[in-house]
Tab-separated table of C-alpha atoms and ligand atoms in Angstrom:
chain	number	residue	atom	x	y	z
F	1	MET	CA	-0.003	0.002	0.000
F	2	ASP	CA	1.275	3.508	-0.699
F	3	THR	CA	1.096	6.274	1.896
F	4	THR	CA	-2.312	7.631	0.798
F	5	ASP	CA	-3.810	4.135	0.906
F	6	ILE	CA	-2.356	3.622	4.374
F	7	ALA	CA	-3.873	6.914	5.564
F	8	THR	CA	-7.272	6.009	4.116
F	9	GLN	CA	-7.146	2.572	5.731
F	10	LYS	CA	-6.208	4.102	9.104
F	11	GLU	CA	-9.191	6.461	8.843
F	12	LYS	CA	-11.432	3.518	8.073
F	13	ILE	CA	-10.108	1.629	11.104
F	14	GLN	CA	-10.803	4.660	13.317
F	15	LYS	CA	-14.352	4.889	11.989
F	16	VAL	CA	-15.027	1.194	12.617
F	17	TRP	CA	-13.467	1.395	16.087
F	18	LYS	CA	-16.052	4.007	17.043
F	19	LYS	CA	-19.032	2.337	15.350
F	20	ARG	CA	-21.758	0.907	17.598
F	21	PRO	CA	-22.550	-1.916	17.567
F	22	LEU	CA	-19.190	-3.027	16.221
F	23	ILE	CA	-19.594	-6.402	14.583
F	24	ILE	CA	-16.747	-8.871	14.087
F	25	ALA	CA	-17.376	-12.239	12.447
F	26	GLY	CA	-15.494	-14.965	10.673
F	27	PRO	CA	-14.215	-18.470	11.079
F	28	CYS	CA	-12.531	-19.821	14.178
F	29	SER	CA	-9.637	-20.752	11.876
F	30	ALA	CA	-8.578	-19.937	8.360
F	31	GLU	CA	-8.520	-23.354	6.673
F	32	THR	CA	-8.313	-22.894	2.920
F	33	GLU	CA	-8.187	-19.932	0.569
F	34	GLU	CA	-11.642	-20.792	-0.697
F	35	GLN	CA	-13.170	-21.134	2.779
F	36	VAL	CA	-11.793	-17.718	3.795
F	37	MET	CA	-13.065	-16.024	0.638
F	38	THR	CA	-16.511	-17.705	0.617
F	39	THR	CA	-17.058	-16.832	4.267
F	40	ALA	CA	-15.892	-13.255	3.695
F	41	LEU	CA	-18.266	-12.764	0.764
F	42	GLY	CA	-21.144	-14.205	2.797
F	43	LEU	CA	-20.394	-11.783	5.611
F	44	GLN	CA	-20.045	-8.798	3.295
F	45	LYS	CA	-23.445	-9.583	1.790
F	46	LEU	CA	-25.065	-9.059	5.195
F	47	GLY	CA	-23.983	-5.422	5.106
F	48	LYS	CA	-23.696	-5.417	8.888
F	49	VAL	CA	-20.263	-6.832	9.533
F	50	ASP	CA	-17.307	-4.495	10.062
F	51	VAL	CA	-14.371	-6.789	10.700
F	52	MET	CA	-13.511	-10.296	9.618
F	53	ARG	CA	-11.808	-12.540	12.152
F	54	ALA	CA	-9.853	-15.706	11.373
F	55	GLY	CA	-7.445	-17.668	13.532
F	56	ILE	CA	-4.137	-18.225	11.749
F	57	TRP	CA	-2.232	-19.706	14.684
F	58	LYS	CA	-4.487	-21.726	16.989
F	59	PRO	CA	-3.485	-22.287	20.601
F	60	ARG	CA	-4.977	-25.718	21.220
F	61	THR	CA	-5.250	-27.318	24.615
F	62	ARG	CA	-3.934	-30.655	23.364
F	63	PRO	CA	-1.446	-31.354	20.558
F	64	GLY	CA	-2.724	-33.269	17.585
F	65	SER	CA	-5.728	-31.090	16.874
F	66	PHE	CA	-5.555	-28.494	14.109
F	67	GLU	CA	-3.053	-25.868	15.196
F	68	GLY	CA	-3.765	-23.317	12.517
F	69	ILE	CA	-2.712	-22.947	8.905
F	70	GLY	CA	0.067	-20.517	9.857
F	71	THR	CA	1.537	-17.589	7.945
F	72	LYS	CA	0.473	-18.995	4.591
F	73	GLY	CA	-3.132	-18.114	5.492
F	74	LEU	CA	-2.371	-14.405	5.843
F	75	PRO	CA	-2.446	-13.667	2.074
F	76	TRP	CA	-5.881	-15.336	1.933
F	77	LEU	CA	-7.138	-12.895	4.515
F	78	GLN	CA	-5.518	-10.029	2.658
F	79	ALA	CA	-7.313	-11.127	-0.529
F	80	ALA	CA	-10.621	-11.391	1.326
F	81	LYS	CA	-10.152	-7.864	2.643
F	82	LYS	CA	-9.421	-6.579	-0.836
F	83	ALA	CA	-12.506	-8.290	-2.252
F	84	THR	CA	-14.938	-7.238	0.482
F	85	GLY	CA	-13.625	-4.069	2.123
F	86	LEU	CA	-13.963	-5.718	5.532
F	87	LEU	CA	-11.246	-4.988	8.050
F	88	THR	CA	-9.337	-8.016	9.327
F	89	THR	CA	-8.301	-9.271	12.745
F	90	VAL	CA	-6.190	-12.241	13.847
F	91	GLU	CA	-4.962	-13.629	17.134
F	92	VAL	CA	-1.288	-13.090	17.902
F	93	ALA	CA	0.628	-14.857	20.650
F	94	THR	CA	4.298	-14.230	19.821
F	95	PRO	CA	6.423	-11.348	18.470
F	96	LYS	CA	6.922	-13.271	15.209
F	97	GLN	CA	3.163	-13.587	14.769
F	98	VAL	CA	2.791	-9.840	15.380
F	99	GLU	CA	5.416	-9.179	12.714
F	100	ASP	CA	3.809	-11.527	10.178
F	101	ALA	CA	0.307	-10.182	10.798
F	102	LEU	CA	1.513	-6.616	10.278
F	103	THR	CA	3.453	-7.570	7.143
F	104	PHE	CA	0.187	-8.820	5.643
F	105	GLU	CA	-1.691	-5.677	6.700
F	106	VAL	CA	-3.948	-7.187	9.333
F	107	ASP	CA	-5.921	-4.197	10.666
F	108	ILE	CA	-6.583	-5.229	14.265
F	109	LEU	CA	-4.712	-7.721	16.445
F	110	TRP	CA	-6.230	-9.737	19.251
F	111	ILE	CA	-4.653	-11.456	22.217
F	112	GLY	CA	-6.272	-14.777	23.075
F	113	ALA	CA	-7.413	-16.082	26.449
F	114	ARG	CA	-4.509	-18.530	26.682
F	115	THR	CA	-2.040	-15.682	26.189
F	116	THR	CA	-3.639	-13.156	28.538
F	117	VAL	CA	-2.977	-15.597	31.410
F	118	ASN	CA	0.769	-15.353	30.808
F	119	PRO	CA	2.407	-11.995	31.639
F	120	PHE	CA	5.677	-13.073	29.935
F	121	SER	CA	3.870	-13.655	26.641
F	122	VAL	CA	1.845	-10.465	26.934
F	123	GLN	CA	5.022	-8.505	27.634
F	124	ASP	CA	6.744	-10.063	24.576
F	125	ILE	CA	3.799	-8.972	22.433
F	126	ALA	CA	3.817	-5.516	24.021
F	127	ASP	CA	7.534	-5.148	23.249
F	128	ALA	CA	6.920	-6.155	19.641
F	129	LEU	CA	4.163	-3.526	19.419
F	130	ARG	CA	6.250	-0.610	20.644
F	131	GLY	CA	6.086	2.166	18.077
F	132	VAL	CA	3.386	0.405	16.047
F	133	ASP	CA	0.011	2.021	15.402
F	134	VAL	CA	-2.467	-0.862	15.449
F	135	PRO	CA	-5.570	-1.462	17.574
F	136	VAL	CA	-5.394	-4.409	19.956
F	137	LEU	CA	-8.269	-6.397	21.436
F	138	ILE	CA	-7.524	-8.292	24.636
F	139	LYS	CA	-9.565	-11.340	25.568
F	140	ASN	CA	-10.190	-12.118	29.212
F	141	PRO	CA	-7.797	-14.713	30.668
F	142	LEU	CA	-8.967	-18.340	30.826
F	143	ASN	CA	-9.279	-18.193	34.595
F	144	PRO	CA	-11.541	-15.752	36.425
F	145	ASP	CA	-8.744	-13.420	37.509
F	146	LEU	CA	-9.560	-9.819	36.711
F	147	GLU	CA	-6.091	-8.586	37.681
F	148	LEU	CA	-4.494	-10.661	34.912
F	149	TRP	CA	-6.827	-9.014	32.411
F	150	VAL	CA	-6.027	-5.584	33.834
F	151	GLY	CA	-2.301	-6.436	33.770
F	152	ALA	CA	-2.484	-7.281	30.067
F	153	VAL	CA	-4.240	-3.972	29.351
F	154	GLU	CA	-1.524	-2.133	31.277
F	155	ARG	CA	1.312	-3.889	29.433
F	156	ILE	CA	-0.188	-3.106	26.010
F	157	ASP	CA	-1.016	0.434	27.118
F	158	HIS	CA	2.555	0.999	28.344
F	159	ALA	CA	3.789	-0.080	24.902
F	160	GLY	CA	2.052	3.009	23.539
F	161	ILE	CA	-0.939	1.337	21.864
F	162	LYS	CA	-3.730	3.951	21.719
F	163	ASP	CA	-6.662	1.808	20.737
F	164	ILE	CA	-7.215	-1.039	23.161
F	165	GLY	CA	-10.442	-3.014	23.359
F	166	LEU	CA	-11.653	-5.862	25.563
F	167	ILE	CA	-13.278	-9.134	24.569
F	168	HIS	CA	-15.304	-11.031	27.146
F	169	ARG	CA	-15.137	-14.719	26.104
F	170	GLY	CA	-16.061	-16.358	29.414
F	171	PHE	CA	-13.979	-18.234	31.972
F	172	ALA	CA	-13.005	-21.871	32.188
F	173	SER	CA	-14.685	-23.558	35.133
F	174	TYR	CA	-14.684	-27.152	36.197
F	175	GLY	CA	-17.917	-29.084	35.965
F	176	ASN	CA	-19.811	-26.368	34.130
F	177	THR	CA	-22.213	-27.943	31.686
F	178	GLU	CA	-24.408	-25.131	30.421
F	179	TYR	CA	-21.581	-23.093	28.940
F	180	ARG	CA	-18.248	-23.951	27.393
F	181	ASN	CA	-16.852	-21.001	29.347
F	182	ALA	CA	-18.894	-19.565	32.206
F	183	PRO	CA	-19.750	-15.938	31.414
F	184	MET	CA	-19.419	-14.774	35.039
F	185	TRP	CA	-21.092	-11.560	33.960
F	186	HIS	CA	-20.255	-9.829	37.222
F	187	LEU	CA	-16.524	-9.995	36.371
F	188	ALA	CA	-17.123	-8.507	32.945
F	189	ILE	CA	-19.249	-5.785	34.508
F	190	GLU	CA	-16.481	-5.021	36.982
F	191	MET	CA	-13.977	-4.758	34.107
F	192	LYS	CA	-16.371	-2.398	32.310
F	193	ARG	CA	-16.617	-0.343	35.468
F	194	ARG	CA	-12.818	-0.058	35.641
F	195	TYR	CA	-12.485	0.878	31.958
F	196	PRO	CA	-15.735	2.689	31.153
F	197	GLU	CA	-14.352	4.293	27.987
F	198	MET	CA	-12.785	1.154	26.553
F	199	LEU	CA	-14.352	-0.731	23.649
F	200	PHE	CA	-16.066	-3.772	25.173
F	201	ILE	CA	-16.981	-6.710	22.951
F	202	ASN	CA	-18.785	-9.927	23.760
F	203	ASP	CA	-17.764	-13.299	22.296
F	204	PRO	CA	-20.906	-15.438	22.630
F	205	SER	CA	-19.283	-18.209	20.553
F	206	HIS	CA	-16.619	-19.166	23.081
F	207	ILE	CA	-18.971	-18.599	26.026
F	208	SER	CA	-21.650	-20.854	24.535
F	209	GLY	CA	-19.599	-23.526	22.804
F	210	ARG	CA	-22.800	-24.412	20.944
F	211	ARG	CA	-25.213	-22.776	18.559
F	212	ASP	CA	-28.505	-22.950	20.409
F	213	ILE	CA	-27.660	-20.413	23.116
F	214	LEU	CA	-25.607	-17.959	21.025
F	215	LEU	CA	-28.514	-15.576	20.604
F	216	SER	CA	-29.473	-15.501	24.270
F	217	VAL	CA	-25.870	-14.850	25.344
F	218	ALA	CA	-25.494	-12.100	22.739
F	219	GLN	CA	-28.785	-10.519	23.804
F	220	ARG	CA	-27.682	-10.515	27.400
F	221	ALA	CA	-24.475	-8.749	26.423
F	222	ILE	CA	-26.350	-6.144	24.431
F	223	ASP	CA	-28.674	-5.596	27.386
F	224	LEU	CA	-25.575	-4.988	29.482
F	225	ASP	CA	-24.524	-2.247	27.092
F	226	TYR	CA	-21.644	-4.022	25.360
F	227	ASP	CA	-20.233	-2.160	22.359
F	228	GLY	CA	-20.250	-5.081	19.967
F	229	LEU	CA	-19.982	-8.782	19.225
F	230	ILE	CA	-17.411	-11.192	17.832
F	231	VAL	CA	-19.093	-14.305	16.483
F	232	GLU	CA	-17.553	-17.345	14.801
F	233	THR	CA	-19.024	-17.837	11.351
F	234	HIS	CA	-18.021	-20.357	8.716
F	235	CYS	CA	-19.295	-21.106	5.211
F	236	THR	CA	-19.735	-24.789	6.194
F	237	PRO	CA	-19.727	-24.840	10.013
F	238	ASP	CA	-20.230	-28.581	10.419
F	239	LYS	CA	-17.042	-29.203	8.454
F	240	ALA	CA	-14.963	-26.652	10.402
F	241	TRP	CA	-11.501	-27.818	11.455
F	242	SER	CA	-11.900	-26.217	14.880
F	243	ASP	CA	-14.839	-25.232	17.084
F	244	ALA	CA	-17.373	-26.743	14.664
F	245	LYS	CA	-20.150	-26.994	17.243
F	246	GLN	CA	-20.312	-23.272	17.917
F	247	GLN	CA	-19.932	-21.876	14.412
F	248	ILE	CA	-22.810	-20.671	12.254
F	249	THR	CA	-23.110	-19.677	8.612
F	250	PRO	CA	-23.017	-16.011	7.593
F	251	GLU	CA	-26.761	-16.328	6.735
F	252	GLN	CA	-27.567	-17.681	10.205
F	253	PHE	CA	-25.506	-14.882	11.674
F	254	GLY	CA	-27.506	-12.344	9.660
F	255	LYS	CA	-30.697	-13.814	11.099
F	256	MET	CA	-29.234	-13.700	14.586
F	257	LEU	CA	-28.377	-10.012	14.193
F	258	ASP	CA	-31.955	-9.362	13.065
F	259	GLU	CA	-33.369	-11.172	16.097
F	260	ILE	CA	-31.311	-9.286	18.659
F	261	VAL	CA	-33.239	-6.469	20.288
F	262	TRP	CA	-30.829	-3.559	20.005
F	263	ARG	CA	-31.879	-1.600	23.065
F	264	LYS	CA	-31.639	2.130	22.750
F	265	GLU	CA	-29.140	4.007	24.772
F	266	TYR	CA	-30.662	5.151	28.044
F	267	LYS	CA	-31.565	8.807	27.601
F	268	ALA	CA	-32.605	9.728	31.126
F	269	ASN	CA	-30.313	11.565	33.516
F	270	ILE	CA	-26.928	10.094	34.441
F	271	ASP	CA	-27.917	9.062	37.978
F	272	HIS	CA	-30.680	6.922	36.678
F	273	GLN	CA	-28.327	5.197	34.296
F	274	THR	CA	-25.877	4.399	37.088
F	275	LEU	CA	-28.683	2.971	39.194
F	276	GLU	CA	-29.812	0.810	36.307
F	277	LYS	CA	-26.294	-0.609	35.904
F	278	TYR	CA	-26.086	-1.493	39.580
F	279	ARG	CA	-29.478	-3.185	39.360
F	280	GLN	CA	-28.348	-5.281	36.424
F	281	GLN	CA	-25.229	-6.203	38.347
F	282	ILE	CA	-27.419	-7.286	41.295
F	283	ASN	CA	-29.651	-9.337	39.010
F	284	GLN	CA	-26.699	-11.151	37.529
F	285	LEU	CA	-25.222	-11.922	40.922
F	286	ASP	CA	-28.560	-13.144	42.289
F	287	ASP	CA	-28.942	-15.337	39.259
F	288	GLU	CA	-25.522	-16.866	39.799
F	289	MET	CA	-26.133	-17.338	43.540
F	290	LEU	CA	-29.293	-19.298	42.740
F	291	GLN	CA	-27.414	-21.507	40.313
F	292	ILE	CA	-24.724	-22.159	42.912
F	293	LEU	CA	-27.335	-22.922	45.593
F	294	SER	CA	-28.984	-25.390	43.273
F	295	GLN	CA	-25.597	-27.087	42.698
F	296	ARG	CA	-25.071	-27.219	46.456
F	297	MET	CA	-28.423	-28.947	46.941
F	298	LYS	CA	-27.496	-31.554	44.328
F	299	VAL	CA	-24.351	-32.330	46.330
F	300	SER	CA	-26.517	-32.603	49.474
F	301	GLU	CA	-28.697	-35.125	47.696
F	302	ASN	CA	-25.614	-37.214	46.870
F	303	ILE	CA	-24.655	-37.077	50.535
F	304	GLY	CA	-28.212	-38.166	51.342
F	305	ILE	CA	-27.825	-41.228	49.123
F	306	TYR	CA	-24.495	-42.043	50.752
F	307	LYS	CA	-25.927	-41.711	54.251
F	308	LYS	CA	-28.911	-43.832	53.359
F	309	GLU	CA	-26.711	-46.622	52.006
F	310	ASN	CA	-24.518	-46.541	55.120
F	311	GLY	CA	-27.215	-46.045	57.738
F	312	ILE	CA	-25.947	-42.639	58.894
F	313	THR	CA	-28.236	-39.916	60.307
F	314	ILE	CA	-28.939	-36.788	58.313
F	315	LEU	CA	-28.064	-34.370	61.069
F	316	GLN	CA	-24.401	-34.342	62.077
F	317	PRO	CA	-24.264	-31.591	64.738
F	318	THR	CA	-20.460	-31.497	65.062
F	319	ARG	CA	-19.976	-31.069	61.341
F	320	TRP	CA	-22.692	-28.436	61.222
F	321	ASN	CA	-21.097	-26.406	64.018
F	322	GLU	CA	-17.776	-26.507	62.209
F	323	ILE	CA	-19.354	-25.191	59.004
F	324	LEU	CA	-21.157	-22.410	60.816
F	325	GLU	CA	-18.147	-21.293	62.848
F	326	LYS	CA	-15.936	-21.177	59.774
F	327	ALA	CA	-18.594	-19.253	57.847
F	328	ILE	CA	-18.918	-16.676	60.628
F	329	GLU	CA	-15.134	-16.196	60.668
F	330	ASP	CA	-14.961	-15.928	56.840
F	331	GLY	CA	-18.024	-13.688	56.772
F	332	LYS	CA	-16.312	-11.182	59.032
F	333	LYS	CA	-13.411	-10.952	56.596
F	334	PHE	CA	-15.881	-10.206	53.813
F	335	GLY	CA	-17.747	-7.590	55.837
F	336	LEU	CA	-20.836	-9.751	56.467
F	337	SER	CA	-22.442	-9.644	59.907
F	338	GLU	CA	-22.566	-12.695	62.173
F	339	GLU	CA	-26.333	-12.305	62.410
F	340	PHE	CA	-26.719	-12.485	58.647
F	341	ILE	CA	-24.359	-15.460	58.273
F	342	GLU	CA	-26.287	-17.404	60.936
F	343	LYS	CA	-29.632	-16.724	59.298
F	344	TYR	CA	-28.327	-17.477	55.838
F	345	PHE	CA	-26.497	-20.678	56.755
F	346	ASN	CA	-29.413	-21.931	58.814
F	347	ALA	CA	-31.738	-21.416	55.875
F	348	VAL	CA	-29.316	-23.207	53.544
F	349	HIS	CA	-28.886	-25.996	56.085
F	350	MET	CA	-32.646	-26.497	56.478
F	351	GLU	CA	-33.097	-26.656	52.727
F	352	SER	CA	-30.220	-29.105	52.515
F	353	ILE	CA	-31.776	-31.318	55.192
F	354	ALA	CA	-35.063	-31.230	53.296
F	355	HIS	CA	-33.303	-32.416	50.120
F	356	GLN	CA	-31.504	-35.195	52.002
F	357	ASN	CA	-34.726	-36.177	53.698
F	358	LYS	CA	-36.379	-36.535	50.357
F	359	VAL	CA	-33.734	-38.861	48.883
F	360	MET	CA	-33.554	-40.897	52.099
F	361	ASN	CA	-37.224	-41.508	52.469
F	362	ASP	CA	-38.437	-41.530	48.889
B	401	LIG	C1	-10.684	-18.022	19.169
B	401	LIG	O1	-11.171	-16.884	19.179
B	401	LIG	O2	-10.832	-18.829	18.265
B	401	LIG	C2	-9.977	-18.461	20.397
B	401	LIG	C3	-8.987	-19.330	20.369
B	401	LIG	O3	-10.502	-17.884	21.459
B	401	LIG	P1	-10.084	-17.877	23.018
B	401	LIG	O4	-8.738	-17.246	23.074
B	401	LIG	O5	-11.152	-17.017	23.577
B	401	LIG	O6	-10.142	-19.283	23.494
B	402	LIG	MN1	-12.600	-20.656	18.237
């Protein structure tokens, strides 16, 4: 590109960066030249997509699965950009990947969840970005540790990157069945509170891990005032080389965008808006507490079965006193009154006994 083209492209990037909602879509991985181009054309046709994503280097949990097509896929993305006018974004995890992505004029870089967890890697990327003018999106770390996410933002910020955005892709949690990565909305909300001016994007694909709940996750994000979405889309999702279960076609994505209720920005006075945000935060937390309580009761039922098989009584006063005393001690550290902890734990205990009673005597 000559200097005028570069300037025009930079202006375009700035415009997209400020657009709301900002929509990013594209395959989990670039697989073939044809797959990249077909998907890009399908997305362009929707007229609603701003940026095309495609993984070039794939950080996979286990070796042996498809680890990305590598640098040879970058010209495919460049060709797709030329044909469609969409901006492009890829995940980078090493300085060499940063260099290659920039050589092939990738417009926006993103740091993946498996990289955000590692300050050494983030620092290497930050060092490679010094003096470079490119927007960077930072995914939340795999584990629910907000400080790691903040740390990554600080490292990239200290490297002089002006345009930093956040992607909420959910958190790995053991034994979670509903989501591939638990959204833990309260953590995302807290991050939004710390960086109110920063572009904040939701990734319903990696939260859901499946197609049937993509829309409801995306709607929830939009209701929480996210600035945009990044959704995995593939011309033939069932044949995708990675993350097949969660990908949808560009057409299905178009339908999904039509179904989302794009709530209008709250126009009332500022105070009201703040109150509304706190209320949403409360609703999310209550929702999660109920889910956790329900999990706790399921464990109680298993204990009930065990006790029944071994002829043990439901009530174990010593054990119960231990639980209560520990909770009162812990509660103090968290600023919760002894009175509240007693009431709360007694209520939970009674409900637990009721569940055990049911499995014992049914
Ligand atoms: C991806 O976007 O395909 C990806 C690997 O995501 P994450 O880093 O969120 O797991
Ligand atoms: Mn993926």
